[in-house]
Amino acid sequence: MSLSHQAVGEDFVNTGYFGDVAIKGYDPVAYFVDGKATEGSDRFSHRWLGATWRFASAEHRDLFIKDPSRYAPQYGGYCADGVSFGTVTTNVDPRAWRIIDGKLYISYDPGAAEGMEKNASKVPDSQKHWADVQQTLISEKVHKQWQ
C-alpha cells in the first residue's frame, strides 16, 4: 500500500483525536503578532496541509496565507517536548507555547514549554528526532488504513 506525498504530509498537522482543526482552533499568527495564545474563529479560517487553521481576524488569516511556514508551529503542532524525546504527543495545550529563534513550539503543558525554552538541548534534540517521529506517524496511518 502506498501513500501519496499529500496524504503523508497531512498527517504531520496535529488535529487532535477528532476533527481536522489545527492547534485546537488557536490562531498561530497571534503568538507572533499579539504575543499571546488567542482562540481563532470559524469566520476566519483557512485550509492548509489537510487541516483547518483558525484565526482571530481576517488580517491574521491573510498573514498566514502569505507565509504559513513562518507562523505554523514546529512539528505540525505535536508536542515539541515529546518530539525532543522521539515520541508523539498529540494532546497539547495551545496556551503552553514558546517562540524560540523565531519558531513556534507548542507543548502539552506549561512546564514542558518552559523546559523547551530553558534547556538549550531541547530544540536540537527535537530536530534530530523529528524524522523518526514522522515515520511513527506514517506507520500509525498505514496501520489505521488496514484496519
PDB file of C-alpha atoms in Angstrom:
ATOM      1  CA  MET A   1       0.000   0.000   0.000  1.00  0.00           C
ATOM      2  CA  SER A   2       1.448   3.364  -0.936  1.00  0.00           C
ATOM      3  CA  LEU A   3       0.570   6.751   0.423  1.00  0.00           C
ATOM      4  CA  SER A   4       0.699   9.886  -1.656  1.00  0.00           C
ATOM      5  CA  HIS A   5       3.018  12.674  -0.536  1.00  0.00           C
ATOM      6  CA  GLN A   6      -0.033  14.838   0.162  1.00  0.00           C
ATOM      7  CA  ALA A   7      -1.651  12.236   2.410  1.00  0.00           C
ATOM      8  CA  VAL A   8       1.560  11.746   4.348  1.00  0.00           C
ATOM      9  CA  GLY A   9       2.080  15.499   4.760  1.00  0.00           C
ATOM     10  CA  GLU A  10      -1.408  15.923   6.147  1.00  0.00           C
ATOM     11  CA  ASP A  11      -0.593  13.558   8.989  1.00  0.00           C
ATOM     12  CA  PHE A  12       2.083  15.932  10.188  1.00  0.00           C
ATOM     13  CA  VAL A  13      -0.502  18.505  11.283  1.00  0.00           C
ATOM     14  CA  ASN A  14      -1.764  17.679  14.753  1.00  0.00           C
ATOM     15  CA  THR A  15      -5.552  17.936  14.735  1.00  0.00           C
ATOM     16  CA  GLY A  16      -6.050  16.051  17.962  1.00  0.00           C
ATOM     17  CA  TYR A  17      -8.070  12.898  18.175  1.00  0.00           C
ATOM     18  CA  PHE A  18     -11.203  14.206  16.460  1.00  0.00           C
ATOM     19  CA  GLY A  19     -11.848  16.595  13.608  1.00  0.00           C
ATOM     20  CA  ASP A  20      -9.444  18.469  11.416  1.00  0.00           C
ATOM     21  CA  VAL A  21      -8.691  21.709  13.287  1.00  0.00           C
ATOM     22  CA  ALA A  22      -5.026  22.545  13.871  1.00  0.00           C
ATOM     23  CA  ILE A  23      -3.776  23.538  17.345  1.00  0.00           C
ATOM     24  CA  LYS A  24      -7.237  23.179  18.860  1.00  0.00           C
ATOM     25  CA  GLY A  25      -8.504  26.205  16.964  1.00  0.00           C
ATOM     26  CA  TYR A  26      -5.940  28.682  18.271  1.00  0.00           C
ATOM     27  CA  ASP A  27      -4.627  31.426  15.989  1.00  0.00           C
ATOM     28  CA  PRO A  28      -0.987  30.663  15.056  1.00  0.00           C
ATOM     29  CA  VAL A  29      -0.346  34.259  13.981  1.00  0.00           C
ATOM     30  CA  ALA A  30      -1.456  35.703  17.331  1.00  0.00           C
ATOM     31  CA  TYR A  31       1.528  34.126  19.099  1.00  0.00           C
ATOM     32  CA  PHE A  32       3.826  36.267  16.948  1.00  0.00           C
ATOM     33  CA  VAL A  33       1.756  39.425  16.445  1.00  0.00           C
ATOM     34  CA  ASP A  34      -0.018  39.692  19.812  1.00  0.00           C
ATOM     35  CA  GLY A  35       2.411  37.715  21.977  1.00  0.00           C
ATOM     36  CA  LYS A  36      -0.333  35.516  23.394  1.00  0.00           C
ATOM     37  CA  ALA A  37      -2.412  32.426  22.757  1.00  0.00           C
ATOM     38  CA  THR A  38      -5.704  33.504  21.209  1.00  0.00           C
ATOM     39  CA  GLU A  39      -8.585  31.344  20.085  1.00  0.00           C
ATOM     40  CA  GLY A  40      -9.441  31.647  16.427  1.00  0.00           C
ATOM     41  CA  SER A  41     -12.863  31.862  14.860  1.00  0.00           C
ATOM     42  CA  ASP A  42     -14.714  29.746  12.308  1.00  0.00           C
ATOM     43  CA  ARG A  43     -15.305  33.014  10.432  1.00  0.00           C
ATOM     44  CA  PHE A  44     -11.589  33.407   9.753  1.00  0.00           C
ATOM     45  CA  SER A  45     -10.273  30.032   8.700  1.00  0.00           C
ATOM     46  CA  HIS A  46      -8.029  28.590   6.034  1.00  0.00           C
ATOM     47  CA  ARG A  47      -7.257  25.035   4.839  1.00  0.00           C
ATOM     48  CA  TRP A  48      -3.582  24.164   4.709  1.00  0.00           C
ATOM     49  CA  LEU A  49      -1.908  20.732   4.700  1.00  0.00           C
ATOM     50  CA  GLY A  50      -5.238  18.983   5.105  1.00  0.00           C
ATOM     51  CA  ALA A  51      -6.206  20.847   8.284  1.00  0.00           C
ATOM     52  CA  THR A  52      -8.377  23.829   9.136  1.00  0.00           C
ATOM     53  CA  TRP A  53      -6.462  26.695  10.720  1.00  0.00           C
ATOM     54  CA  ARG A  54      -8.471  29.317  12.614  1.00  0.00           C
ATOM     55  CA  PHE A  55      -7.607  32.957  13.174  1.00  0.00           C
ATOM     56  CA  ALA A  56      -8.816  35.800  15.375  1.00  0.00           C
ATOM     57  CA  SER A  57      -9.081  38.190  12.428  1.00  0.00           C
ATOM     58  CA  ALA A  58      -9.028  38.388   8.660  1.00  0.00           C
ATOM     59  CA  GLU A  59      -5.686  40.182   8.935  1.00  0.00           C
ATOM     60  CA  HIS A  60      -4.136  37.236  10.797  1.00  0.00           C
ATOM     61  CA  ARG A  61      -5.606  34.775   8.295  1.00  0.00           C
ATOM     62  CA  ASP A  62      -4.169  36.760   5.398  1.00  0.00           C
ATOM     63  CA  LEU A  63      -0.713  36.928   7.012  1.00  0.00           C
ATOM     64  CA  PHE A  64      -0.793  33.158   7.426  1.00  0.00           C
ATOM     65  CA  ILE A  65      -1.896  32.576   3.826  1.00  0.00           C
ATOM     66  CA  LYS A  66       1.054  34.670   2.580  1.00  0.00           C
ATOM     67  CA  ASP A  67       3.646  32.702   4.597  1.00  0.00           C
ATOM     68  CA  PRO A  68       2.206  29.714   6.506  1.00  0.00           C
ATOM     69  CA  SER A  69       5.606  28.212   7.316  1.00  0.00           C
ATOM     70  CA  ARG A  70       6.542  31.364   9.212  1.00  0.00           C
ATOM     71  CA  TYR A  71       3.573  31.072  11.591  1.00  0.00           C
ATOM     72  CA  ALA A  72       2.751  27.362  11.802  1.00  0.00           C
ATOM     73  CA  PRO A  73       4.045  25.575  14.893  1.00  0.00           C
ATOM     74  CA  GLN A  74       7.047  23.329  14.563  1.00  0.00           C
ATOM     75  CA  TYR A  75       6.454  19.594  14.218  1.00  0.00           C
ATOM     76  CA  GLY A  76       2.929  20.114  12.942  1.00  0.00           C
ATOM     77  CA  GLY A  77       1.769  21.260  16.367  1.00  0.00           C
ATOM     78  CA  TYR A  78       2.631  17.983  18.071  1.00  0.00           C
ATOM     79  CA  CYS A  79       4.198  18.472  21.493  1.00  0.00           C
ATOM     80  CA  ALA A  80       7.698  19.797  20.854  1.00  0.00           C
ATOM     81  CA  ASP A  81       8.901  18.430  24.190  1.00  0.00           C
ATOM     82  CA  GLY A  82       7.666  14.961  23.250  1.00  0.00           C
ATOM     83  CA  VAL A  83       9.410  15.204  19.889  1.00  0.00           C
ATOM     84  CA  SER A  84      12.654  16.074  21.731  1.00  0.00           C
ATOM     85  CA  PHE A  85      12.428  12.575  23.248  1.00  0.00           C
ATOM     86  CA  GLY A  86      11.418  10.966  19.931  1.00  0.00           C
ATOM     87  CA  THR A  87       7.787  10.432  20.933  1.00  0.00           C
ATOM     88  CA  VAL A  88       4.429  11.514  19.544  1.00  0.00           C
ATOM     89  CA  THR A  89       2.295  13.516  21.967  1.00  0.00           C
ATOM     90  CA  THR A  90      -0.985  14.527  20.369  1.00  0.00           C
ATOM     91  CA  ASN A  91      -2.609  16.102  23.399  1.00  0.00           C
ATOM     92  CA  VAL A  92      -1.220  19.645  23.521  1.00  0.00           C
ATOM     93  CA  ASP A  93      -2.195  22.814  25.353  1.00  0.00           C
ATOM     94  CA  PRO A  94      -2.096  25.737  22.902  1.00  0.00           C
ATOM     95  CA  ARG A  95      -1.545  28.014  25.909  1.00  0.00           C
ATOM     96  CA  ALA A  96       1.745  26.165  26.590  1.00  0.00           C
ATOM     97  CA  TRP A  97       3.970  27.693  23.950  1.00  0.00           C
ATOM     98  CA  ARG A  98       7.260  29.430  23.288  1.00  0.00           C
ATOM     99  CA  ILE A  99       8.795  31.247  20.364  1.00  0.00           C
ATOM    100  CA  ILE A 100      12.453  30.268  20.158  1.00  0.00           C
ATOM    101  CA  ASP A 101      14.662  31.662  17.412  1.00  0.00           C
ATOM    102  CA  GLY A 102      11.586  32.865  15.539  1.00  0.00           C
ATOM    103  CA  LYS A 103       9.843  29.461  15.571  1.00  0.00           C
ATOM    104  CA  LEU A 104       6.660  28.497  17.428  1.00  0.00           C
ATOM    105  CA  TYR A 105       6.768  25.445  19.696  1.00  0.00           C
ATOM    106  CA  ILE A 106       3.594  24.060  21.296  1.00  0.00           C
ATOM    107  CA  SER A 107       3.789  21.684  24.279  1.00  0.00           C
ATOM    108  CA  TYR A 108       1.439  19.547  26.354  1.00  0.00           C
ATOM    109  CA  ASP A 109       1.720  21.743  29.467  1.00  0.00           C
ATOM    110  CA  PRO A 110       3.361  24.975  30.682  1.00  0.00           C
ATOM    111  CA  GLY A 111       6.235  23.129  32.369  1.00  0.00           C
ATOM    112  CA  ALA A 112       7.198  21.428  29.120  1.00  0.00           C
ATOM    113  CA  ALA A 113       7.023  24.767  27.272  1.00  0.00           C
ATOM    114  CA  GLU A 114       9.305  26.337  29.862  1.00  0.00           C
ATOM    115  CA  GLY A 115      11.680  23.385  29.526  1.00  0.00           C
ATOM    116  CA  MET A 116      11.857  23.921  25.758  1.00  0.00           C
ATOM    117  CA  GLU A 117      12.982  27.472  26.366  1.00  0.00           C
ATOM    118  CA  LYS A 118      15.386  26.897  29.267  1.00  0.00           C
ATOM    119  CA  ASN A 119      17.068  23.656  28.165  1.00  0.00           C
ATOM    120  CA  ALA A 120      19.346  24.519  25.247  1.00  0.00           C
ATOM    121  CA  SER A 121      19.413  20.896  24.017  1.00  0.00           C
ATOM    122  CA  LYS A 122      15.615  20.557  23.593  1.00  0.00           C
ATOM    123  CA  VAL A 123      15.333  22.252  20.192  1.00  0.00           C
ATOM    124  CA  PRO A 124      18.293  20.408  18.615  1.00  0.00           C
ATOM    125  CA  ASP A 125      17.057  17.140  20.155  1.00  0.00           C
ATOM    126  CA  SER A 126      13.580  17.651  18.704  1.00  0.00           C
ATOM    127  CA  GLN A 127      15.060  18.458  15.291  1.00  0.00           C
ATOM    128  CA  LYS A 128      17.159  15.298  15.487  1.00  0.00           C
ATOM    129  CA  HIS A 129      14.169  13.100  16.379  1.00  0.00           C
ATOM    130  CA  TRP A 130      11.565  14.652  14.041  1.00  0.00           C
ATOM    131  CA  ALA A 131      12.312  12.276  11.128  1.00  0.00           C
ATOM    132  CA  ASP A 132      11.725   9.262  13.404  1.00  0.00           C
ATOM    133  CA  VAL A 133       8.526  10.782  14.765  1.00  0.00           C
ATOM    134  CA  GLN A 134       7.311  11.332  11.196  1.00  0.00           C
ATOM    135  CA  GLN A 135       7.946   7.648  10.452  1.00  0.00           C
ATOM    136  CA  THR A 136       5.890   6.745  13.525  1.00  0.00           C
ATOM    137  CA  LEU A 137       3.038   8.924  12.268  1.00  0.00           C
ATOM    138  CA  ILE A 138       3.205   7.298   8.821  1.00  0.00           C
ATOM    139  CA  SER A 139       3.199   3.814  10.384  1.00  0.00           C
ATOM    140  CA  GLU A 140       0.168   4.676  12.501  1.00  0.00           C
ATOM    141  CA  LYS A 141      -1.699   5.969   9.439  1.00  0.00           C
ATOM    142  CA  VAL A 142      -0.923   2.848   7.408  1.00  0.00           C
ATOM    143  CA  HIS A 143      -1.999   0.646  10.318  1.00  0.00           C
ATOM    144  CA  LYS A 144      -5.319   2.523  10.647  1.00  0.00           C
ATOM    145  CA  GLN A 145      -5.960   2.248   6.902  1.00  0.00           C
ATOM    146  CA  TRP A 146      -5.517  -1.518   7.038  1.00  0.00           C
ATOM    147  CA  GLN A 147      -7.994  -1.938   9.886  1.00  0.00           C
TER     148      GLN A 147
END
